mmCIF file of C-alpha atoms in Angstrom:
data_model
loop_
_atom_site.group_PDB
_atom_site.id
_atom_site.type_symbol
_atom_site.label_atom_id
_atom_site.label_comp_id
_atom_site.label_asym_id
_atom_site.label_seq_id
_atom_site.Cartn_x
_atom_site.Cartn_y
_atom_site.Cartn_z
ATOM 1 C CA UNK X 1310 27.958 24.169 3.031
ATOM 2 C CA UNK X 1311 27.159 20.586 3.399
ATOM 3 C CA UNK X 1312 24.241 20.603 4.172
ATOM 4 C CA UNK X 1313 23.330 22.885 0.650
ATOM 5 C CA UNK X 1314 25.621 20.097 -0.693
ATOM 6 C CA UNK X 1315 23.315 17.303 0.753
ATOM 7 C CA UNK X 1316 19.957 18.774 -0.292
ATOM 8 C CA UNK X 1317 21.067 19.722 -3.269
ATOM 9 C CA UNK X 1318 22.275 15.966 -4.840
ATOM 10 C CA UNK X 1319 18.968 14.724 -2.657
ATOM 11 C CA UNK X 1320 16.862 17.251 -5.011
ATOM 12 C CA UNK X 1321 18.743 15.864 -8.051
ATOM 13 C CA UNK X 1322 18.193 12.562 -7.066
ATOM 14 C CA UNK X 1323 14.279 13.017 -6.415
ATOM 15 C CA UNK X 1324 14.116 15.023 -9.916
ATOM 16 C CA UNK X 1325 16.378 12.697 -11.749
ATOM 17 C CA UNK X 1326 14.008 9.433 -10.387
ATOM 18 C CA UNK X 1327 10.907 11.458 -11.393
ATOM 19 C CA UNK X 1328 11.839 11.547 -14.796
ATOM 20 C CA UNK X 1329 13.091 7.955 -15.033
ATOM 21 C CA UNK X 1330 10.245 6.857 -12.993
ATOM 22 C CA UNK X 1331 7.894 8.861 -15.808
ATOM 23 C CA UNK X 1332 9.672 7.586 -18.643
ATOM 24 C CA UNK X 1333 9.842 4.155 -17.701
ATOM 25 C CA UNK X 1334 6.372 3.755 -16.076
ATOM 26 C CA UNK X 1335 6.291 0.892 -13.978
ATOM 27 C CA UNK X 1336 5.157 0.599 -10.481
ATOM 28 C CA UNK X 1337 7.934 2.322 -8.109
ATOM 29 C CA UNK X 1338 7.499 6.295 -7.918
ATOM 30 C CA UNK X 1339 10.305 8.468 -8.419
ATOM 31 C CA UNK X 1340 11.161 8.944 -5.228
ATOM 32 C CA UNK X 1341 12.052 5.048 -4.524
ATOM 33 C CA UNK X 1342 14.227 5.146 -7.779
ATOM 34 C CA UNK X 1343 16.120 8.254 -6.272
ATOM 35 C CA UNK X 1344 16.718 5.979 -3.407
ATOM 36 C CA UNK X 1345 17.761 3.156 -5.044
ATOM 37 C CA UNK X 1346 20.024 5.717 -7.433
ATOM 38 C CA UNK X 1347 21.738 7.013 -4.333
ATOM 39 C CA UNK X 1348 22.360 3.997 -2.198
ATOM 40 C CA UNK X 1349 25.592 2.339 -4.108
ATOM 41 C CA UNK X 1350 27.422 6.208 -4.292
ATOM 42 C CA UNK X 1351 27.221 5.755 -0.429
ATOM 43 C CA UNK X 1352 29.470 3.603 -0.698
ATOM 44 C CA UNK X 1353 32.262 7.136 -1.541
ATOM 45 C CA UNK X 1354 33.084 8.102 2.067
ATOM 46 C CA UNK X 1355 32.963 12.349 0.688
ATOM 47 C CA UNK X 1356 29.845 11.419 -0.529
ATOM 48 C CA UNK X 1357 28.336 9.985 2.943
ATOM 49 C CA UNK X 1358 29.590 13.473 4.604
ATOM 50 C CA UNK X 1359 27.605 15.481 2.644
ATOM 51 C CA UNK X 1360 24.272 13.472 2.446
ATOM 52 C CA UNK X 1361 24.327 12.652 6.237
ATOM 53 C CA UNK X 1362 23.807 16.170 7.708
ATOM 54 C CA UNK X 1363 21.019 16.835 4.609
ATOM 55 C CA UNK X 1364 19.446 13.508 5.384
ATOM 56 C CA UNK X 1365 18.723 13.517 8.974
ATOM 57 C CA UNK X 1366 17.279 16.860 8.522
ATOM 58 C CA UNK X 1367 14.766 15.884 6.028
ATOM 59 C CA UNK X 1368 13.589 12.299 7.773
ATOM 60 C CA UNK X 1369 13.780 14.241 11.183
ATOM 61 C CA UNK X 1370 10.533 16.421 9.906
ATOM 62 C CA UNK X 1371 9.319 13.480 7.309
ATOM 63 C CA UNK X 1372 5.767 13.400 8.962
ATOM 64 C CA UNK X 1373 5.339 17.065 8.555
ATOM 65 C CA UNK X 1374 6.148 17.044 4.401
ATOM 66 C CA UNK X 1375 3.244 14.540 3.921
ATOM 67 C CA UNK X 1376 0.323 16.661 5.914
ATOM 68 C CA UNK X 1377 -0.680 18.356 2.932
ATOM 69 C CA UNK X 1378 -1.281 15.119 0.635
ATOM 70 C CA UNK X 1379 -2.938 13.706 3.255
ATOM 71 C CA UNK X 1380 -5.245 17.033 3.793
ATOM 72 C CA UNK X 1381 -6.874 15.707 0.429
ATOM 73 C CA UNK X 1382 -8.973 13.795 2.354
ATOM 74 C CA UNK X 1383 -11.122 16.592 2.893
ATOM 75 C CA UNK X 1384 -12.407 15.864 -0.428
ATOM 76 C CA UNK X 1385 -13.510 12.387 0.752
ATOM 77 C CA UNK X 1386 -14.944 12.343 3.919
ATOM 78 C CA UNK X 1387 -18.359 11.526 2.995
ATOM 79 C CA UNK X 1388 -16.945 7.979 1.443
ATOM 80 C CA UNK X 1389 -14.931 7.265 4.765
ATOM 81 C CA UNK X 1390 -18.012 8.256 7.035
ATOM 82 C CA UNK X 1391 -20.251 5.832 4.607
ATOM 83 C CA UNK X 1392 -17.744 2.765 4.828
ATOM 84 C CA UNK X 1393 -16.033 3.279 8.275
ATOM 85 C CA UNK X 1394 -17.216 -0.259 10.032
ATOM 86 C CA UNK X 1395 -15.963 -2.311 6.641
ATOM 87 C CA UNK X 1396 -12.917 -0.534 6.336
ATOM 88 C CA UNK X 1397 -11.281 -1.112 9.872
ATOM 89 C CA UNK X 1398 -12.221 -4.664 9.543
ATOM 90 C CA UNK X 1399 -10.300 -4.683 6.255
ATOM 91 C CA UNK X 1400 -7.578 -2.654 7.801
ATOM 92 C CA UNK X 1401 -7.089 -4.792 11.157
ATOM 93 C CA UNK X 1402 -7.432 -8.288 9.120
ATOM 94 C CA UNK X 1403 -4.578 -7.675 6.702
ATOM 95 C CA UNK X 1404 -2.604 -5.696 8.705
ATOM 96 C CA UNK X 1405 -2.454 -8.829 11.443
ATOM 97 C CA UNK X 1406 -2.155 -11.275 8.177
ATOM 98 C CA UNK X 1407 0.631 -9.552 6.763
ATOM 99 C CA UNK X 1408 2.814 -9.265 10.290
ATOM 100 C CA UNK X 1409 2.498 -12.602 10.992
ATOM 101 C CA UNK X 1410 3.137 -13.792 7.792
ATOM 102 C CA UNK X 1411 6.634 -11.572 7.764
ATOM 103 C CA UNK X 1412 7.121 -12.545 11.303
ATOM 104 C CA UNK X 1413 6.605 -16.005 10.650
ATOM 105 C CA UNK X 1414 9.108 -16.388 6.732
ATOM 106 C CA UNK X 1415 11.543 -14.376 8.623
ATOM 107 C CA UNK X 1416 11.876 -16.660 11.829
ATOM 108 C CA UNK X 1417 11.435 -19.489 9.919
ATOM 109 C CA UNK X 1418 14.626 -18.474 7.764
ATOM 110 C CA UNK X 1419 16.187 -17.478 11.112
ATOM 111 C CA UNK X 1420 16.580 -13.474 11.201
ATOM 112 C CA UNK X 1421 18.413 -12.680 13.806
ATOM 113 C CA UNK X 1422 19.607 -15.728 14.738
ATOM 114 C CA UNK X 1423 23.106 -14.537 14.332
ATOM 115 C CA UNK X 1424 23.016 -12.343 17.015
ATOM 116 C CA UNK X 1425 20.859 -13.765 19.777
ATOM 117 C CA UNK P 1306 1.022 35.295 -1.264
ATOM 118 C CA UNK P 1307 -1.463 32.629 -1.905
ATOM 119 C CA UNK P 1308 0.534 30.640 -0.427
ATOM 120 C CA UNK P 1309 0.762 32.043 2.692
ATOM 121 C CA UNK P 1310 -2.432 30.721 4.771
ATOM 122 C CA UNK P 1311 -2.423 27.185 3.671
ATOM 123 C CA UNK P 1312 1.603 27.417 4.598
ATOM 124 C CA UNK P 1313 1.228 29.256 8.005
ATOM 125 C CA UNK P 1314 -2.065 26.926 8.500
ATOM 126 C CA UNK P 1315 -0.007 23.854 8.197
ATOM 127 C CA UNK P 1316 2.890 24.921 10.059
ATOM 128 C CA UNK P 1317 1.084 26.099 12.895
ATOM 129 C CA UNK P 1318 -0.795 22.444 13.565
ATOM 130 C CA UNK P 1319 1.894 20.554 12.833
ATOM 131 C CA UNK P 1320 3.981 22.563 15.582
ATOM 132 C CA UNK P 1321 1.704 22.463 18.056
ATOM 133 C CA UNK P 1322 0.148 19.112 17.588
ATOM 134 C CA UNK P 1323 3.464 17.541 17.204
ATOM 135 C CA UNK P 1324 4.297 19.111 20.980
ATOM 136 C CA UNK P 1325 1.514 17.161 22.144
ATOM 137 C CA UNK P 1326 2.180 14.721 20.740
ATOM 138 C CA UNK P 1327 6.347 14.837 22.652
ATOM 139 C CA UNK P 1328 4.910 15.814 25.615
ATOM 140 C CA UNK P 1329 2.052 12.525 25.985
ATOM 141 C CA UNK P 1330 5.489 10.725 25.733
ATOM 142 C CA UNK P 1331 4.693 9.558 21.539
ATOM 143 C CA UNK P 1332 1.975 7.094 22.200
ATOM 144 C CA UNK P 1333 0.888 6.395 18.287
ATOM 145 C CA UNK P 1334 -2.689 7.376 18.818
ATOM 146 C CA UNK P 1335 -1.397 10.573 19.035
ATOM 147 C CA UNK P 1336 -0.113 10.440 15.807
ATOM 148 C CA UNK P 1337 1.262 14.305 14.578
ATOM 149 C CA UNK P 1338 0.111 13.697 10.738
ATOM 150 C CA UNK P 1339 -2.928 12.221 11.833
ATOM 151 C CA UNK P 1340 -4.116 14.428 13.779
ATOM 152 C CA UNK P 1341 -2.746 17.514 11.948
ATOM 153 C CA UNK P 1342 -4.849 16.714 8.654
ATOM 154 C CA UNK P 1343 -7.991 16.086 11.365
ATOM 155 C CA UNK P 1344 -7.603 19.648 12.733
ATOM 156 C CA UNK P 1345 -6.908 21.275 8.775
ATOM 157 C CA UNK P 1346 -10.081 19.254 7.520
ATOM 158 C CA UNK P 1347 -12.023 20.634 10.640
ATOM 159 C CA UNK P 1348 -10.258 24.141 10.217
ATOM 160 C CA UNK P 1349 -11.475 24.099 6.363
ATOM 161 C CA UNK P 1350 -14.735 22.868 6.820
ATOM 162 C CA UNK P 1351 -15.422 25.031 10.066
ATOM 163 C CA UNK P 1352 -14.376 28.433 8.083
ATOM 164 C CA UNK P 1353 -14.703 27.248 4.710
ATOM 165 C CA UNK P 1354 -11.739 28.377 3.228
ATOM 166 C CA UNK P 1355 -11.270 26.773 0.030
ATOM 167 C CA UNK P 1356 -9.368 23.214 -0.073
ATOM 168 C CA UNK P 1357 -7.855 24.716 -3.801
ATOM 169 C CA UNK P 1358 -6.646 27.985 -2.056
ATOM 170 C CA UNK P 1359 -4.720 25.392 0.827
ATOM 171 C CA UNK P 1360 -2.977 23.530 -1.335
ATOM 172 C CA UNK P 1361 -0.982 26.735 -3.373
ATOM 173 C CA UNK P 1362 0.740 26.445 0.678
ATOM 174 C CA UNK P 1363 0.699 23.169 0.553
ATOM 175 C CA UNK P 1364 2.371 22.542 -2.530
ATOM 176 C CA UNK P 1365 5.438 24.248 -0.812
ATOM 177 C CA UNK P 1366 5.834 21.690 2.265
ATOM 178 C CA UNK P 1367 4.788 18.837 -0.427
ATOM 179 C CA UNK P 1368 7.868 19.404 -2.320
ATOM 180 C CA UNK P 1369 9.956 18.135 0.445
ATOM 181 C CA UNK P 1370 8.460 14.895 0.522
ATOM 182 C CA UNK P 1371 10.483 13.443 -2.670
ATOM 183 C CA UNK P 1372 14.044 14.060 -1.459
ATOM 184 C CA UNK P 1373 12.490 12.942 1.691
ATOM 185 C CA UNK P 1374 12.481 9.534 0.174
ATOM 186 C CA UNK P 1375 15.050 9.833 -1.527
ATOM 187 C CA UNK P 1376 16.907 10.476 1.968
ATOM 188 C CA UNK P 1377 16.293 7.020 3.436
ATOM 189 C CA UNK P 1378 18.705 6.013 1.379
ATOM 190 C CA UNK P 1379 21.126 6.635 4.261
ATOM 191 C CA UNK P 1380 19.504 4.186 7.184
ATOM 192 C CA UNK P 1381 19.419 1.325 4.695
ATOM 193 C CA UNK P 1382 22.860 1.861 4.300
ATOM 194 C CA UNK P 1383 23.946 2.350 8.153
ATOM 195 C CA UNK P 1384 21.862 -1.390 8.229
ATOM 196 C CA UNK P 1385 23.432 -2.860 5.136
ATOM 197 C CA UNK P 1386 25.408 -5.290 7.769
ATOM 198 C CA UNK P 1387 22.055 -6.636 9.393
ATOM 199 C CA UNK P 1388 20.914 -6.681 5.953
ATOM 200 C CA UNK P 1389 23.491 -8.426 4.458
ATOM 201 C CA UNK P 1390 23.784 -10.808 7.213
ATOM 202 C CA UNK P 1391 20.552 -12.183 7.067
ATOM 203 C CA UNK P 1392 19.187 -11.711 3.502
ATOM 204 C CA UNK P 1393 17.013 -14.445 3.220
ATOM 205 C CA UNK P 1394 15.059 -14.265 5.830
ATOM 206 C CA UNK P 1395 14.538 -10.311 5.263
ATOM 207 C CA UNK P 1396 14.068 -10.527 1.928
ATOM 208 C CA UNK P 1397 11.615 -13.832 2.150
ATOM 209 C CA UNK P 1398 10.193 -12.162 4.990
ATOM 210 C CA UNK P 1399 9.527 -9.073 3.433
ATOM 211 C CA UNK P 1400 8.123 -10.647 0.045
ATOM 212 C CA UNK P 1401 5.409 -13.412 2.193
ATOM 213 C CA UNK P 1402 4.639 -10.123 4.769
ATOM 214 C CA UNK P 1403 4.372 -7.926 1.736
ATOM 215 C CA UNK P 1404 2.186 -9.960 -0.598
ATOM 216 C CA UNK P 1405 0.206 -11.561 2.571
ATOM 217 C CA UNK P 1406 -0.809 -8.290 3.945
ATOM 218 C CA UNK P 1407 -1.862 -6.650 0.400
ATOM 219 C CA UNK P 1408 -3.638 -9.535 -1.324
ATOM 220 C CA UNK P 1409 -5.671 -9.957 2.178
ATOM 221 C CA UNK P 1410 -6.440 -5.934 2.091
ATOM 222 C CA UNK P 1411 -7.192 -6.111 -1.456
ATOM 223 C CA UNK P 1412 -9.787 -9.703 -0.883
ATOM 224 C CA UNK P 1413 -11.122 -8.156 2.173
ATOM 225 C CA UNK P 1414 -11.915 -5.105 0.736
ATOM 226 C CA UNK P 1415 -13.627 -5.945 -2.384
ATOM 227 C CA UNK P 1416 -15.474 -8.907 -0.012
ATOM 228 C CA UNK P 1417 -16.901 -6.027 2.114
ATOM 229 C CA UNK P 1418 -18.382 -4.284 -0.684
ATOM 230 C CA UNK P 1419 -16.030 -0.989 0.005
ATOM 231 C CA UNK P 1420 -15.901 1.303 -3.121
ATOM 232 C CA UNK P 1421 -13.283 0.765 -5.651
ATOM 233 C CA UNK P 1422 -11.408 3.869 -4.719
ATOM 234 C CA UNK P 1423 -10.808 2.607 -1.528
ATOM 235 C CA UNK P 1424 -10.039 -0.967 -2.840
ATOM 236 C CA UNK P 1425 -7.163 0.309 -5.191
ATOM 237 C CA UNK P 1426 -6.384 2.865 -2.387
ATOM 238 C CA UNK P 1427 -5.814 -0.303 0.484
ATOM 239 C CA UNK P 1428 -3.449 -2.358 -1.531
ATOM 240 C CA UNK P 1429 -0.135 -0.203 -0.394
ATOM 241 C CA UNK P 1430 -1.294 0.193 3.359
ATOM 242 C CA UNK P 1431 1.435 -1.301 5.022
ATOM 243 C CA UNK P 1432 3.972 1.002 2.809
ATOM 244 C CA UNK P 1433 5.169 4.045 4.542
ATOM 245 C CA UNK P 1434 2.894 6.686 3.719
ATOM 246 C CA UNK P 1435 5.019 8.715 1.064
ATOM 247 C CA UNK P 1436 5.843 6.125 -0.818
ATOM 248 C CA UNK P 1437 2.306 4.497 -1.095
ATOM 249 C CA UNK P 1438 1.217 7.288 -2.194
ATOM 250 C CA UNK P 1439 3.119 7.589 -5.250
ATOM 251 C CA UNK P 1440 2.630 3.694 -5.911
ATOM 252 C CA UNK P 1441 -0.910 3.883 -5.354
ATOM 253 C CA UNK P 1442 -0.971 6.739 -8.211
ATOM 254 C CA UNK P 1443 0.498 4.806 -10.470
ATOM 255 C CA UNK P 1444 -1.939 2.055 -10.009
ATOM 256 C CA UNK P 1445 -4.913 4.086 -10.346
ATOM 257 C CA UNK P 1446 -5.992 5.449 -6.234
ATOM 258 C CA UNK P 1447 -6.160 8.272 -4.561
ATOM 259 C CA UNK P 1448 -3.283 9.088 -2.597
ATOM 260 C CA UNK P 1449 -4.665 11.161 -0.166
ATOM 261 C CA UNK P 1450 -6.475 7.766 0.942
ATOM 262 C CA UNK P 1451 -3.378 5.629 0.273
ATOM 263 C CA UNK P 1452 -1.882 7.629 2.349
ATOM 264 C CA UNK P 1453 -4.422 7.543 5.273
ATOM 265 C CA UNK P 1454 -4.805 3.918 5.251
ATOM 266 C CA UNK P 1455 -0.926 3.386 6.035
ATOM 267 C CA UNK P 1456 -1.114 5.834 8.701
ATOM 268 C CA UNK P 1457 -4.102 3.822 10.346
ATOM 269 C CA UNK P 1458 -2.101 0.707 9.506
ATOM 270 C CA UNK P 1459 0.460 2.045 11.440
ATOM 271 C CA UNK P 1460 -1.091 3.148 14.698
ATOM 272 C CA UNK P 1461 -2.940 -0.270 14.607
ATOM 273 C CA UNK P 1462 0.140 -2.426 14.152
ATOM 274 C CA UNK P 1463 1.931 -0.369 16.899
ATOM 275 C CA UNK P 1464 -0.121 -0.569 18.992
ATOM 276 C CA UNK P 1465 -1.449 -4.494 18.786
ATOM 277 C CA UNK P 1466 1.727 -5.566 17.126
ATOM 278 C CA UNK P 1467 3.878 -6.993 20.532
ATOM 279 C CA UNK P 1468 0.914 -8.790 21.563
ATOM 280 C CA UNK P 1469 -0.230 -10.023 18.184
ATOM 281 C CA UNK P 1470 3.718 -11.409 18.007
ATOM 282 C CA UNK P 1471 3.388 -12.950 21.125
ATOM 283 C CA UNK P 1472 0.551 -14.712 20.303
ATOM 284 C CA UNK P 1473 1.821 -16.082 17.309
ATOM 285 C CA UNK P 1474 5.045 -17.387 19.135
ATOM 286 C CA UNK P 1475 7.155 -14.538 17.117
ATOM 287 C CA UNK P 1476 9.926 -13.238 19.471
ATOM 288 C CA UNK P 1477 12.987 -10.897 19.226
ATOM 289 C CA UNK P 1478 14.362 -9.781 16.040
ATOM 290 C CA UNK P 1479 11.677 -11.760 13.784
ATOM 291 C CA UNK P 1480 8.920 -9.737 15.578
ATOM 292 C CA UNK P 1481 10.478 -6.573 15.125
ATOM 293 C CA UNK P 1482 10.548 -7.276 11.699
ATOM 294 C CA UNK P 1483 7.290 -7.804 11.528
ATOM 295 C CA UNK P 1484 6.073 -5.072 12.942
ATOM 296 C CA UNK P 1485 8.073 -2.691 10.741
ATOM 297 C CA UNK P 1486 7.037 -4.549 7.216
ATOM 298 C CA UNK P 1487 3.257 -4.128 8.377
ATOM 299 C CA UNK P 1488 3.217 -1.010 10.012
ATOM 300 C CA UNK P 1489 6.337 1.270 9.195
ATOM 301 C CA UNK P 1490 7.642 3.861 10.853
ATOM 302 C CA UNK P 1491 4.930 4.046 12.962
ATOM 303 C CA UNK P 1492 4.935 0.509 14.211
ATOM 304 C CA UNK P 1493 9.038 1.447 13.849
ATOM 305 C CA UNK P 1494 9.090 4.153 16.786
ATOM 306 C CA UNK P 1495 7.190 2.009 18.844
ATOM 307 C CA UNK P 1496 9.444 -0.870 19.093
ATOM 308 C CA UNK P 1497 12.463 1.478 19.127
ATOM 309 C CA UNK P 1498 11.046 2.542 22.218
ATOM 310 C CA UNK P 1499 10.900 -1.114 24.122
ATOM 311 C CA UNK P 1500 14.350 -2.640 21.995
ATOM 312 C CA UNK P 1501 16.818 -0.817 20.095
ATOM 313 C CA UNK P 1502 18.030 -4.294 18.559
ATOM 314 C CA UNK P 1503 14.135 -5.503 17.542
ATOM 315 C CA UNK P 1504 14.100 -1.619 16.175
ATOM 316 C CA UNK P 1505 16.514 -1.727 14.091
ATOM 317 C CA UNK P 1506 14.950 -4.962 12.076
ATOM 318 C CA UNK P 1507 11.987 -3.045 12.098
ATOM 319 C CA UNK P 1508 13.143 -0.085 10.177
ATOM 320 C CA UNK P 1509 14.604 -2.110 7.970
ATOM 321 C CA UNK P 1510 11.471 -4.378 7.829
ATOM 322 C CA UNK P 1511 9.855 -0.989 6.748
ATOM 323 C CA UNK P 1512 13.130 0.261 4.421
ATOM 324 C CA UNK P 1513 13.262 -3.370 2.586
ATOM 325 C CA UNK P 1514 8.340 -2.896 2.032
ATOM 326 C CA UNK P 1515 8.778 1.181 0.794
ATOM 327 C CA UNK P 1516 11.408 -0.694 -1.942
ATOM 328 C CA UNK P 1517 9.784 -3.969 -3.132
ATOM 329 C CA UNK P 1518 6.025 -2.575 -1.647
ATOM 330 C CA UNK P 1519 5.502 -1.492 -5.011
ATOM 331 C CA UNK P 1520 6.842 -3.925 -6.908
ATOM 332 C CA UNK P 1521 4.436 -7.159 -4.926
ATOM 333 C CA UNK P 1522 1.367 -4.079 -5.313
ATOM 334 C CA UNK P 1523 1.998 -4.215 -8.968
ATOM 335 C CA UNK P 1524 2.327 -8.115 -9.688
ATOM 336 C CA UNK P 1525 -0.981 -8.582 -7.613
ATOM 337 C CA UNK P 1526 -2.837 -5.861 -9.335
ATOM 338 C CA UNK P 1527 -1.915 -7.335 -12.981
ATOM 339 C CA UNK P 1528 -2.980 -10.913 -11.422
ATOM 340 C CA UNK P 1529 -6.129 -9.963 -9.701
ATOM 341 C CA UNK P 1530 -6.950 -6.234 -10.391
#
């Protein structure tokens, strides 16, 4: 029962975001704005029972619900093949750049500080 | 009944590649959605049943990936302490790590000469796959690529991402961070694995990117799309 509960104010909020996120245009999908809907009714302790059981079923098997988008890629494989070198030096640059820039704001403005 | 193969199909990798993938004790190159869509493409291609007639199965599993979203939600707010306690630096980091790592994706892309699919495409890669793809729809890419290129950017920072840190004099909590803004859950497991404490700043360095991802994606692609 609360799990049925949990999925189905999860499937509202995904629907409800969808529309917003269609009507409003803008850059964050639906989903996000289902998320960000959600998060301040967590704050309702009856609220928190239902979702948790619903929610750590649907993150346990997250990787699973995004095989079939990715499967697309079938339809671009000749693109990939053609531009494989450039891309993972593209993909290795920024994706250094951009942890140690994070790494670097966020111990500069002392994350974790607190605590070690 | 359309549905059926393409469902069954998917399923059936998944399972078995994802028991692998347990079993090699969940080393990120053995990725389960990366190498589940390698074995479908090869399945397709090998008996060339029809990409259209996989997706009417597809569609089912896909429609599990919004609430999905939606459903992380509840680890941002088990970590609203940590996140509270230290907004600055999370959010600053977040922003510089954010912007940093998709401007120099974007540059280096377009510098290369890669097509401009793939340029659009490489501007959400260090946003957790689900939700780049929906950004990177919005802006104009292909998801299926969007999608890819986090996974890649994943495996990559998890695996380089402790000695990259180290290198760069990161340490601790910070690193962790780090990791998890560039690399997401991926990157996210990884350090789980060596520090629960450095984890838990790198799922939320990964909640805090799927959020505001889309929003630093968006201002750069007005600036220098």
């Amino acid at each position: 029962m609360r799990l049925a509960a949990g999925l189905l104010i999860l499937f509202l909020a995904a629907a409800a975001g969808g529309r917003i996120a269609a009507a409003a245009g803008g850059p964050l999908p639906g989903s996000v704005i289902g998320l960000l809907t959600l998060l301040p009714f967590l704050a309702v302790s009856a609220v928190r029972r239902v979702i948790e059981p619903a929610a750590e079923l649907l993150l346990r098997h997250l990787p699973l619900f995004f095989v079939p988008a990715c499967t697309g890629l079938v339809l671009w494989l000749d693109l990939l093949a053609g531009n494989a070198a450039r891309l993972a030096a593209a993909l290795v640059l920024s994706t250094w750049i951009g942890m140690i820039a994070a790494g670097w704001v966020a111990a500069r403005l002392g994350a974790g500080s607190g605590r070690r | 009944m359309t549905a059926l193969p393409g469902l069954l199909m998917t399923l059936a990798v998944y399972l078995a590649v994802d028991a692998v993938h347990q079993r090699s004790g969940r080393r990120p190159v053995t990725n389960p959605v990366l190498w589940t869509v390698i074995v479908l493409i090869a399945t397709l291609r090998l008996t060339g049943y029809d990409y259209g007639a996989y997706r009417e199965g597809g569609r089912l599993i896909h429609a599990l990936l919004a609430p999905a979203v939606v459903a992380m939600a509840w680890p941002l707010w088990q970590r609203r302490m940590l996140i509270l306690g230290d907004a600055r630096a999370l959010v600053g980091g977040a922003l510089a790590g954010g912007a940093a790592g998709a401007l120099s994706a974007v540059l280096l892309a377009r510098l290369l000469g890669l097509p401009d699919e793939m340029v659009t495409s490489i501007a959400t890669r260090s946003i957790t796959s689900p939700v780049a793809m929906g950004i990177t729809e919005r802006i104009g890419g292909v998801p299926a690529l969007a999608a890819v290129f986090s996974i890649l950017s994943g495996i990559l920072g998890a695996v380089t991402g402790p000695k990259v840190m180290s290198l760069a004099g990161i340490r601790g909590s910070a690193a962790g961070f780090a990791i998890g803004t560039a690399s997401h859950g991926i990157g996210t497991a990884q350090v789980m694995q060596e520090d629960r404490e450095a984890g838990s700043y790198a799922s939320v360095g990964m909640s805090l990117q799927a959020i505001i991802g889309g929003l630093i994606v968006a201002a750069l692609w007005r600036i220098f799309g």
